[in-house]
Amino acid sequence: MAQRAWQKLVPRQRSHVLHAVADRLVEQRQLLARLEAADTGKPMSVALNDIDVSVDAFRFMAGALRATSSVAAGEYEADHFSVIVREPLGVVGAITPWNFPLVMAAQKIATILAAGNSIVLKPSEITPLTTIKFAELVADLLPPGLLNVVTGLGNVVGAAIAAHPDIALVSVTGSTASGRAVARIAADSVKRVHLELGGKAPVIVFADADIERVADTLSVASFYNSGQDCSAACRVLVHESVADQLVRALVDRVNDISVGEPGAGEDIQLGPVVSEAHFRRVLDHLDRAYAEGARAAVGGSAYPGAGFFIQPTVLVDVPAGAACTREEIFGPVLTVETFSSDEEAIERANSVELGLSASVWTRDGSRGDAAAAQLDAGTVWVNCHGVIPSEMPWGGVKSSGYGRDMSMYGLDDYSRTKHLMRYVGR
Ligand code: NAD
């Protein structure tokens, strides 16, 4: 019911509501950031940025929905006038992860509502607080029943969303295993599926790259949010002639990273990982890497004492094909492998199952273009990493999933087209 009334609003009216939601987020920025930091362990600087990114999702969609139009209208058969109408899907289910809880929820809610749908959203059972608080904070702005937050475990509540016959599409941001499970369940009701899954971003550093700039960028892009980021620059492939120089520069930068709990000060850059289970998982990855021959050039283990703090780590002497170069570690760990030719770099970058994002570093524009064209990834950065504007589509290829969040492509993904043809002969 709520969805039908919402769908009938003209774009300008829906846009005003989304702007009001953005305004409310701005008013409650400190409260939401403190809650996010307490729930996840992330530094306040990261939590505040999360709120800003969430605001931008609503602002972008509030504008974008007013700019939607059909691509074709005309006579494609004599005396038959065709027009393509964009319609909402109805009720959309959304399932979100724990690494950027509010950002992930905001991007889904903004796009799904902008397209005229209602939403049933399940946050991660590990970090549900900001999503619940958000729903409470905007309750007076949205018609009752339009935004519905349900909590619980993935294999119970998430699976129920995937199975529900009245839900038209289920959108998951999470691990590849969860995406697969949801897609399997959704098949029974022939439900559309939208999957934003894991990432293992390769960073290809050619011999002509600006090594200091690479190191500066990776000191943030590899360790931001404790590396618990699907776009984290976690796997360096560097030309053998500049590998030592890059590792030295990385070690220098990593030694300067300030580590602490969220309340320890504004200069804290790296917090703990999200939970004890995840802490153990990251340390297991490190043990396996050492067993396969890797060595830590800096960091390499947990910090002594309480909390789930893991040292920012750069692993070197990593053999090609080692598990740490293929599997998502999702912690503050960067692996460094070397290559000797451009072809080898591209082939090894593409050799993993995941294909969400990648970066290429070179001073040669045509070399950068050629590498970008050959990489299997939804986003390729050249001489930068991890920059994600709301205007651009975000999503992966291969086991990183399909579907695009944000941008006009996101609006398309949460809509359906209808061809309407009228006979106009006499
Ligand atoms: P996760 O897969 O464990 O959980 C994600 C969500 O899926 C949670 O809400 C969980 O309850 C639910 N879920 C789990 N099993 C389910 C099932 N069988 N049926 C239905 N729902 C189920 O992921 P996580 O550990 O919370 O987050 C980390 C993962 O998310 C990483 O793999 C990361 O790369 C990925 N991620 C991807 C993007 C992207 O944009 N592609 C963004 C952020 C995180």
Short mmCIF file of C-alpha atoms and ligand atoms in Angstrom, two decimals:
data_model
loop_
_atom_site.label_atom_id
_atom_site.label_comp_id
_atom_site.label_asym_id
_atom_site.label_seq_id
_atom_site.Cartn_x
_atom_site.Cartn_y
_atom_site.Cartn_z
CA MET A 1 0.00 0.00 0.00
CA ALA A 2 2.73 2.45 1.02
CA GLN A 3 4.58 1.65 -2.19
CA ARG A 4 1.60 2.37 -4.46
CA ALA A 5 1.07 5.82 -2.97
CA TRP A 6 4.82 6.54 -3.11
CA GLN A 7 5.00 5.48 -6.75
CA LYS A 8 2.22 7.96 -7.60
CA LEU A 9 4.20 10.94 -6.32
CA VAL A 10 5.84 12.87 -9.14
CA PRO A 11 9.67 12.94 -9.13
CA ARG A 12 9.76 16.44 -7.61
CA GLN A 13 7.75 15.26 -4.59
CA ARG A 14 9.87 12.16 -4.00
CA SER A 15 12.98 14.28 -4.44
CA HIS A 16 11.85 16.65 -1.67
CA VAL A 17 11.45 13.73 0.72
CA LEU A 18 14.94 12.39 -0.05
CA HIS A 19 16.43 15.85 0.50
CA ALA A 20 14.63 16.03 3.86
CA VAL A 21 16.19 12.68 4.80
CA ALA A 22 19.62 14.03 3.83
CA ASP A 23 19.02 17.13 5.97
CA ARG A 24 18.08 14.95 8.95
CA LEU A 25 21.30 12.94 8.52
CA VAL A 26 23.30 16.17 8.50
CA GLU A 27 21.60 17.31 11.74
CA GLN A 28 22.35 13.97 13.39
CA ARG A 29 25.87 13.57 12.00
CA GLN A 30 27.69 13.43 15.34
CA LEU A 31 25.20 11.08 16.96
CA LEU A 32 25.23 8.63 14.04
CA ALA A 33 29.03 8.74 13.73
CA ARG A 34 29.49 8.02 17.43
CA LEU A 35 27.06 5.13 17.22
CA GLU A 36 28.79 3.73 14.11
CA ALA A 37 32.23 4.02 15.72
CA ALA A 38 31.02 2.30 18.91
CA ASP A 39 29.35 -0.53 16.98
CA THR A 40 32.20 -1.23 14.53
CA GLY A 41 35.35 0.03 16.29
CA LYS A 42 36.18 2.34 13.38
CA PRO A 43 37.95 5.68 14.05
CA MET A 44 35.71 8.76 14.35
CA SER A 45 37.26 10.25 11.20
CA VAL A 46 36.09 7.20 9.22
CA ALA A 47 32.67 7.18 10.90
CA LEU A 48 32.13 10.89 10.15
CA ASN A 49 33.10 10.32 6.54
CA ASP A 50 30.59 7.44 6.44
CA ILE A 51 27.82 9.84 7.40
CA ASP A 52 28.92 12.32 4.73
CA VAL A 53 28.92 9.59 2.07
CA SER A 54 25.43 8.52 3.22
CA VAL A 55 24.18 12.12 2.93
CA ASP A 56 25.59 12.32 -0.57
CA ALA A 57 23.75 9.14 -1.57
CA PHE A 58 20.41 10.79 -0.70
CA ARG A 59 21.38 14.13 -2.29
CA PHE A 60 22.50 12.46 -5.52
CA MET A 61 19.40 10.28 -5.80
CA ALA A 62 17.13 13.23 -4.95
CA GLY A 63 18.54 14.97 -8.03
CA ALA A 64 19.00 11.93 -10.28
CA LEU A 65 15.42 10.73 -9.99
CA ARG A 66 14.23 14.02 -11.50
CA ALA A 67 16.49 13.52 -14.50
CA THR A 68 15.20 10.08 -15.49
CA SER A 69 13.57 9.72 -18.89
CA SER A 70 12.93 7.06 -21.49
CA VAL A 71 15.53 6.36 -24.13
CA ALA A 72 13.14 5.76 -27.02
CA ALA A 73 9.79 7.12 -28.13
CA GLY A 74 8.70 6.98 -31.74
CA GLU A 75 7.19 4.93 -34.54
CA TYR A 76 9.20 1.72 -35.02
CA GLU A 77 6.34 0.14 -37.04
CA ALA A 78 4.11 2.17 -39.36
CA ASP A 79 1.19 3.75 -37.47
CA HIS A 80 2.35 2.29 -34.17
CA PHE A 81 3.72 4.73 -31.64
CA SER A 82 6.00 3.23 -28.97
CA VAL A 83 7.11 4.67 -25.69
CA ILE A 84 9.19 3.08 -22.94
CA VAL A 85 7.88 3.64 -19.43
CA ARG A 86 10.12 3.18 -16.39
CA GLU A 87 8.27 1.58 -13.48
CA PRO A 88 9.27 0.66 -9.93
CA LEU A 89 9.60 -3.03 -9.11
CA GLY A 90 7.37 -2.91 -6.01
CA VAL A 91 8.82 -4.14 -2.73
CA VAL A 92 12.61 -4.58 -2.81
CA GLY A 93 14.55 -6.61 -0.22
CA ALA A 94 18.03 -5.47 0.82
CA ILE A 95 20.69 -7.24 2.90
CA THR A 96 23.76 -5.29 4.06
CA PRO A 97 27.19 -6.06 5.56
CA TRP A 98 29.03 -4.86 8.69
CA ASN A 99 31.98 -2.95 7.24
CA PHE A 100 30.19 0.30 6.27
CA PRO A 101 26.79 -0.34 7.87
CA LEU A 102 25.13 3.05 7.36
CA VAL A 103 26.74 3.80 3.98
CA MET A 104 25.61 0.46 2.57
CA ALA A 105 22.08 0.91 3.96
CA ALA A 106 21.87 4.54 2.76
CA GLN A 107 22.98 3.72 -0.77
CA LYS A 108 20.37 0.97 -1.05
CA ILE A 109 17.58 2.97 0.61
CA ALA A 110 18.24 6.12 -1.44
CA THR A 111 18.32 4.32 -4.79
CA ILE A 112 15.47 1.92 -4.11
CA LEU A 113 13.15 4.68 -2.84
CA ALA A 114 14.22 7.07 -5.62
CA ALA A 115 13.09 4.47 -8.16
CA GLY A 116 9.64 4.42 -6.52
CA ASN A 117 9.89 1.17 -4.58
CA SER A 118 9.38 0.36 -0.93
CA ILE A 119 12.13 -1.50 0.91
CA VAL A 120 12.60 -4.22 3.51
CA LEU A 121 16.18 -4.00 4.73
CA LYS A 122 18.13 -6.35 6.95
CA PRO A 123 21.39 -4.97 8.35
CA SER A 124 24.23 -7.23 9.42
CA GLU A 125 23.52 -8.94 12.73
CA ILE A 126 26.97 -7.74 13.84
CA THR A 127 26.36 -3.99 13.31
CA PRO A 128 22.62 -3.16 13.16
CA LEU A 129 22.61 -0.02 15.34
CA THR A 130 22.96 2.86 12.87
CA THR A 131 20.43 1.34 10.45
CA ILE A 132 17.87 1.01 13.26
CA LYS A 133 18.63 4.54 14.49
CA PHE A 134 18.38 5.91 10.96
CA ALA A 135 14.90 4.38 10.53
CA GLU A 136 13.84 5.95 13.83
CA LEU A 137 15.29 9.36 12.91
CA VAL A 138 13.51 9.59 9.54
CA ALA A 139 10.23 7.92 10.60
CA ASP A 140 8.33 11.23 10.52
CA LEU A 141 9.63 12.05 7.03
CA LEU A 142 8.63 8.86 5.20
CA PRO A 143 5.13 7.45 4.73
CA PRO A 144 4.53 4.53 7.15
CA GLY A 145 5.48 1.18 5.64
CA LEU A 146 7.85 2.56 2.98
CA LEU A 147 11.10 1.81 4.81
CA ASN A 148 11.05 -1.37 6.88
CA VAL A 149 14.06 -2.54 8.87
CA VAL A 150 14.11 -6.12 10.09
CA THR A 151 16.93 -7.60 12.14
CA GLY A 152 18.27 -11.10 12.54
CA LEU A 153 20.65 -13.69 11.17
CA GLY A 154 21.39 -13.99 7.49
CA ASN A 155 20.44 -17.63 7.13
CA VAL A 156 17.10 -16.98 8.87
CA VAL A 157 15.85 -13.43 8.21
CA GLY A 158 17.99 -12.83 5.10
CA ALA A 159 16.87 -16.16 3.67
CA ALA A 160 13.21 -15.27 4.40
CA ILE A 161 13.62 -12.04 2.40
CA ALA A 162 15.16 -13.97 -0.48
CA ALA A 163 12.28 -16.45 -0.44
CA HIS A 164 9.34 -14.06 0.07
CA PRO A 165 6.93 -14.19 -2.88
CA ASP A 166 5.89 -10.52 -2.55
CA ILE A 167 9.46 -9.22 -2.84
CA ALA A 168 10.35 -8.45 -6.46
CA LEU A 169 14.12 -8.18 -6.15
CA VAL A 170 16.65 -8.98 -3.45
CA SER A 171 19.82 -6.91 -3.28
CA VAL A 172 22.78 -8.18 -1.27
CA THR A 173 26.04 -6.53 -0.35
CA GLY A 174 28.21 -9.10 1.37
CA SER A 175 30.48 -12.05 0.78
CA THR A 176 30.35 -14.21 -2.33
CA ALA A 177 29.11 -17.16 -0.23
CA SER A 178 26.10 -15.15 1.01
CA GLY A 179 25.37 -13.89 -2.50
CA ARG A 180 25.36 -17.43 -3.83
CA ALA A 181 23.03 -18.59 -1.03
CA VAL A 182 20.58 -15.77 -1.72
CA ALA A 183 20.62 -16.30 -5.50
CA ARG A 184 19.87 -19.99 -4.99
CA ILE A 185 16.85 -19.25 -2.79
CA ALA A 186 15.64 -16.43 -5.06
CA ALA A 187 15.58 -18.79 -8.05
CA ASP A 188 12.49 -20.57 -6.67
CA SER A 189 10.35 -17.44 -6.94
CA VAL A 190 12.15 -16.22 -10.11
CA LYS A 191 13.09 -13.14 -8.15
CA ARG A 192 15.57 -10.65 -9.56
CA VAL A 193 18.90 -10.60 -7.72
CA HIS A 194 21.40 -7.77 -7.33
CA LEU A 195 24.78 -8.80 -5.91
CA GLU A 196 27.62 -6.58 -4.62
CA LEU A 197 30.08 -9.15 -3.33
CA GLY A 198 33.70 -9.50 -2.26
CA GLY A 199 36.73 -7.79 -3.75
CA LYS A 200 40.47 -8.43 -3.97
CA ALA A 201 41.72 -5.30 -5.69
CA PRO A 202 45.02 -5.72 -7.54
CA VAL A 203 47.31 -2.68 -7.67
CA ILE A 204 49.59 -2.92 -10.71
CA VAL A 205 52.68 -0.75 -10.33
CA PHE A 206 54.69 -0.45 -13.56
CA ALA A 207 58.38 0.49 -13.50
CA ASP A 208 57.61 4.07 -14.65
CA ALA A 209 55.13 4.77 -11.81
CA ASP A 210 55.56 7.62 -9.32
CA ILE A 211 56.51 5.32 -6.44
CA GLU A 212 56.17 7.94 -3.70
CA ARG A 213 52.62 8.70 -4.83
CA VAL A 214 51.78 4.99 -4.89
CA ALA A 215 53.04 4.63 -1.31
CA ASP A 216 51.15 7.74 -0.15
CA THR A 217 47.91 6.48 -1.69
CA LEU A 218 48.25 2.91 -0.42
CA SER A 219 48.99 4.05 3.12
CA VAL A 220 45.32 5.11 3.12
CA ALA A 221 43.68 2.89 0.46
CA SER A 222 45.06 -0.36 1.91
CA PHE A 223 44.37 0.34 5.59
CA TYR A 224 41.29 2.58 5.66
CA ASN A 225 38.60 1.03 7.90
CA SER A 226 41.26 -1.52 8.99
CA GLY A 227 41.29 -2.88 5.45
CA GLN A 228 37.69 -4.05 5.93
CA ASP A 229 36.73 -2.56 2.62
CA CYS A 230 35.68 -4.39 -0.54
CA SER A 231 37.74 -1.90 -2.60
CA ALA A 232 40.83 -2.02 -0.36
CA ALA A 233 44.14 -1.91 -2.25
CA CYS A 234 45.18 -5.26 -0.83
CA ARG A 235 47.26 -6.93 -3.53
CA VAL A 236 50.24 -5.12 -5.05
CA LEU A 237 51.82 -6.46 -8.25
CA VAL A 238 54.97 -4.40 -8.76
CA HIS A 239 57.60 -4.50 -11.49
CA GLU A 240 60.67 -6.26 -10.10
CA SER A 241 62.94 -3.26 -10.87
CA VAL A 242 61.09 -0.97 -8.43
CA ALA A 243 59.85 -3.49 -5.87
CA ASP A 244 62.49 -2.72 -3.21
CA GLN A 245 61.93 1.02 -3.55
CA LEU A 246 58.17 0.60 -3.18
CA VAL A 247 58.42 -1.71 -0.17
CA ARG A 248 60.80 0.74 1.59
CA ALA A 249 58.38 3.62 0.93
CA LEU A 250 55.41 1.55 2.16
CA VAL A 251 57.18 0.50 5.36
CA ASP A 252 58.00 4.17 6.10
CA ARG A 253 54.36 5.21 5.66
CA VAL A 254 52.94 2.25 7.60
CA ASN A 255 55.20 2.99 10.57
CA ASP A 256 53.48 6.39 10.80
CA ILE A 257 49.90 5.07 10.98
CA SER A 258 48.32 5.94 14.33
CA VAL A 259 46.36 3.10 15.89
CA GLY A 260 43.76 3.25 18.64
CA GLU A 261 40.15 2.88 19.70
CA PRO A 262 37.56 5.29 18.27
CA GLY A 263 37.55 7.51 21.35
CA ALA A 264 41.35 7.81 21.52
CA GLY A 265 41.54 11.00 19.49
CA GLU A 266 40.88 12.61 16.15
CA ASP A 267 44.26 11.63 14.74
CA ILE A 268 43.54 7.88 15.01
CA GLN A 269 43.72 6.31 11.55
CA LEU A 270 43.37 2.60 12.28
CA GLY A 271 41.00 0.90 14.71
CA PRO A 272 40.47 -2.72 15.69
CA VAL A 273 38.76 -5.20 13.38
CA VAL A 274 35.04 -5.67 13.90
CA SER A 275 34.76 -8.82 16.04
CA GLU A 276 36.70 -11.58 17.73
CA ALA A 277 35.65 -14.07 15.04
CA HIS A 278 36.96 -11.77 12.31
CA PHE A 279 40.15 -11.05 14.32
CA ARG A 280 40.85 -14.80 14.39
CA ARG A 281 40.06 -15.14 10.68
CA VAL A 282 42.58 -12.43 9.72
CA LEU A 283 45.28 -13.93 11.97
CA ASP A 284 44.62 -17.36 10.40
CA HIS A 285 45.19 -15.81 6.97
CA LEU A 286 48.52 -14.43 8.20
CA ASP A 287 49.59 -17.84 9.57
CA ARG A 288 48.75 -19.48 6.25
CA ALA A 289 50.71 -16.80 4.39
CA TYR A 290 53.80 -17.44 6.53
CA ALA A 291 53.40 -21.20 5.98
CA GLU A 292 53.42 -20.52 2.21
CA GLY A 293 56.70 -18.57 2.45
CA ALA A 294 55.59 -14.94 2.90
CA ARG A 295 57.34 -12.60 5.34
CA ALA A 296 56.16 -9.40 7.03
CA ALA A 297 58.21 -6.34 6.02
CA VAL A 298 56.27 -4.39 8.65
CA GLY A 299 53.58 -5.41 11.16
CA GLY A 300 52.60 -9.05 10.88
CA SER A 301 50.60 -9.92 13.99
CA ALA A 302 48.07 -8.77 16.57
CA TYR A 303 48.94 -6.00 19.03
CA PRO A 304 49.44 -7.37 22.54
CA GLY A 305 46.73 -6.51 25.06
CA ALA A 306 42.97 -6.23 24.91
CA GLY A 307 40.89 -5.56 21.80
CA PHE A 308 40.95 -6.90 18.26
CA PHE A 309 43.84 -4.75 17.03
CA ILE A 310 45.95 -6.10 14.16
CA GLN A 311 49.14 -4.35 13.07
CA PRO A 312 49.06 -2.74 9.64
CA THR A 313 50.99 -5.33 7.68
CA VAL A 314 52.92 -5.51 4.41
CA LEU A 315 53.69 -9.07 3.30
CA VAL A 316 56.63 -9.62 0.91
CA ASP A 317 58.27 -12.70 -0.68
CA VAL A 318 54.75 -13.78 -1.49
CA PRO A 319 54.78 -16.69 -3.93
CA ALA A 320 52.56 -16.41 -7.02
CA GLY A 321 49.24 -18.18 -6.42
CA ALA A 322 49.51 -18.10 -2.58
CA ALA A 323 46.13 -18.09 -0.80
CA CYS A 324 46.77 -14.59 0.57
CA THR A 325 46.89 -13.28 -3.01
CA ARG A 326 43.63 -14.95 -4.03
CA GLU A 327 41.31 -14.87 -1.01
CA GLU A 328 39.77 -11.83 0.60
CA ILE A 329 41.55 -11.25 3.95
CA PHE A 330 39.48 -8.15 4.80
CA GLY A 331 42.00 -6.86 7.33
CA PRO A 332 44.92 -4.38 7.43
CA VAL A 333 47.10 -6.61 5.29
CA LEU A 334 48.75 -5.78 1.97
CA THR A 335 50.59 -8.41 -0.09
CA VAL A 336 53.39 -7.55 -2.52
CA GLU A 337 54.25 -9.75 -5.52
CA THR A 338 56.64 -8.90 -8.36
CA PHE A 339 56.32 -9.31 -12.14
CA SER A 340 58.64 -8.85 -15.09
CA SER A 341 56.36 -8.00 -18.07
CA ASP A 342 53.11 -6.07 -18.62
CA GLU A 343 51.38 -9.20 -19.94
CA GLU A 344 52.35 -11.19 -16.86
CA ALA A 345 51.02 -8.44 -14.56
CA ILE A 346 47.62 -8.35 -16.27
CA GLU A 347 47.32 -12.11 -16.44
CA ARG A 348 48.11 -12.53 -12.75
CA ALA A 349 45.82 -9.68 -11.75
CA ASN A 350 42.97 -11.36 -13.62
CA SER A 351 43.77 -14.83 -12.28
CA VAL A 352 41.61 -14.51 -9.14
CA GLU A 353 37.88 -15.22 -8.97
CA LEU A 354 36.98 -11.75 -7.70
CA GLY A 355 36.71 -8.72 -9.98
CA LEU A 356 35.36 -5.70 -8.15
CA SER A 357 38.05 -3.03 -8.62
CA ALA A 358 41.71 -2.57 -9.59
CA SER A 359 44.28 0.16 -10.00
CA VAL A 360 47.13 0.75 -12.44
CA TRP A 361 50.12 3.02 -11.83
CA THR A 362 52.19 4.41 -14.71
CA ARG A 363 53.32 7.74 -16.17
CA ASP A 364 52.54 6.42 -19.67
CA GLY A 365 48.92 7.22 -20.59
CA SER A 366 48.59 4.61 -23.32
CA ARG A 367 50.04 1.89 -21.08
CA GLY A 368 47.46 2.82 -18.41
CA ASP A 369 44.62 2.72 -20.96
CA ALA A 370 45.76 -0.64 -22.32
CA ALA A 371 45.95 -2.18 -18.85
CA ALA A 372 42.57 -0.72 -17.82
CA ALA A 373 40.98 -2.20 -20.95
CA GLN A 374 42.29 -5.68 -20.15
CA LEU A 375 41.48 -5.86 -16.44
CA ASP A 376 38.40 -7.82 -15.32
CA ALA A 377 36.92 -5.37 -12.83
CA GLY A 378 33.87 -3.17 -12.40
CA THR A 379 36.08 -0.15 -11.64
CA VAL A 380 39.65 0.54 -12.74
CA TRP A 381 41.56 3.51 -11.33
CA VAL A 382 44.66 4.87 -13.09
CA ASN A 383 47.14 6.62 -10.76
CA CYS A 384 44.61 6.69 -7.91
CA HIS A 385 42.69 4.13 -5.85
CA GLY A 386 39.45 3.94 -3.89
CA VAL A 387 37.80 7.14 -5.12
CA ILE A 388 34.06 6.40 -5.49
CA PRO A 389 31.73 9.26 -6.52
CA SER A 390 27.95 8.78 -6.26
CA GLU A 391 27.60 9.62 -9.98
CA MET A 392 29.54 6.52 -11.05
CA PRO A 393 28.25 2.91 -11.04
CA TRP A 394 29.70 0.61 -8.40
CA GLY A 395 29.71 -3.17 -8.77
CA GLY A 396 31.76 -6.12 -9.89
CA VAL A 397 32.29 -8.85 -12.44
CA LYS A 398 32.95 -12.59 -12.02
CA SER A 399 32.45 -13.73 -8.39
CA SER A 400 32.20 -10.11 -7.20
CA GLY A 401 28.62 -10.23 -8.44
CA TYR A 402 26.43 -8.31 -10.82
CA GLY A 403 24.22 -5.27 -10.59
CA ARG A 404 25.34 -1.70 -10.06
CA ASP A 405 24.77 0.51 -7.04
CA MET A 406 24.56 4.33 -7.16
CA SER A 407 24.66 6.35 -10.44
CA MET A 408 21.86 6.32 -13.02
CA TYR A 409 22.65 2.62 -13.60
CA GLY A 410 21.59 1.91 -10.01
CA LEU A 411 18.22 3.53 -10.70
CA ASP A 412 17.85 1.29 -13.76
CA ASP A 413 18.69 -1.80 -11.71
CA TYR A 414 15.86 -1.08 -9.26
CA SER A 415 13.33 -0.31 -12.01
CA ARG A 416 11.64 -2.25 -14.76
CA THR A 417 10.77 -1.11 -18.27
CA LYS A 418 7.41 -1.38 -19.93
CA HIS A 419 6.94 -0.98 -23.65
CA LEU A 420 3.70 0.84 -24.31
CA MET A 421 2.51 0.81 -27.94
CA ARG A 422 -0.43 2.74 -29.30
CA TYR A 423 -1.97 2.33 -32.77
CA VAL A 424 -2.07 5.80 -34.28
CA GLY A 425 -3.39 4.99 -37.80
CA ARG A 426 -6.82 6.10 -38.91
P1 NAD B 1 28.38 -11.52 4.95
O1 NAD B 1 28.19 -12.14 3.62
O2 NAD B 1 28.79 -12.37 6.07
O3 NAD B 1 27.02 -10.80 5.42
C1 NAD B 1 26.40 -9.83 4.60
C2 NAD B 1 24.90 -9.86 4.88
O4 NAD B 1 24.38 -11.08 4.32
C3 NAD B 1 24.55 -9.86 6.35
O5 NAD B 1 23.41 -9.06 6.57
C4 NAD B 1 24.24 -11.32 6.62
O6 NAD B 1 23.35 -11.51 7.70
C5 NAD B 1 23.61 -11.74 5.30
N1 NAD B 1 23.65 -13.18 5.03
C6 NAD B 1 24.64 -14.06 5.34
N2 NAD B 1 24.29 -15.30 4.94
C7 NAD B 1 23.07 -15.20 4.36
C8 NAD B 1 22.17 -16.15 3.77
N3 NAD B 1 22.47 -17.45 3.71
N4 NAD B 1 21.00 -15.70 3.26
C9 NAD B 1 20.69 -14.39 3.33
N5 NAD B 1 21.48 -13.45 3.90
C10 NAD B 1 22.67 -13.86 4.40
O7 NAD B 1 29.37 -10.31 4.70
P2 NAD B 1 30.01 -9.40 5.83
O8 NAD B 1 31.04 -10.24 6.50
O9 NAD B 1 28.95 -8.73 6.60
O10 NAD B 1 30.72 -8.26 4.94
C11 NAD B 1 31.93 -8.44 4.33
C12 NAD B 1 31.78 -8.87 2.88
O11 NAD B 1 31.00 -7.91 2.17
C13 NAD B 1 33.11 -8.91 2.16
O12 NAD B 1 33.15 -10.04 1.34
C14 NAD B 1 33.09 -7.62 1.34
O13 NAD B 1 33.94 -7.62 0.23
C15 NAD B 1 31.67 -7.53 0.98
N6 NAD B 1 31.33 -6.16 0.60
C16 NAD B 1 31.14 -5.87 -0.72
C17 NAD B 1 30.83 -4.57 -1.12
C18 NAD B 1 30.60 -4.23 -2.56
O14 NAD B 1 30.22 -3.10 -2.83
N7 NAD B 1 30.77 -5.14 -3.50
C19 NAD B 1 30.74 -3.57 -0.15
C20 NAD B 1 30.95 -3.89 1.19
C21 NAD B 1 31.24 -5.20 1.55
#
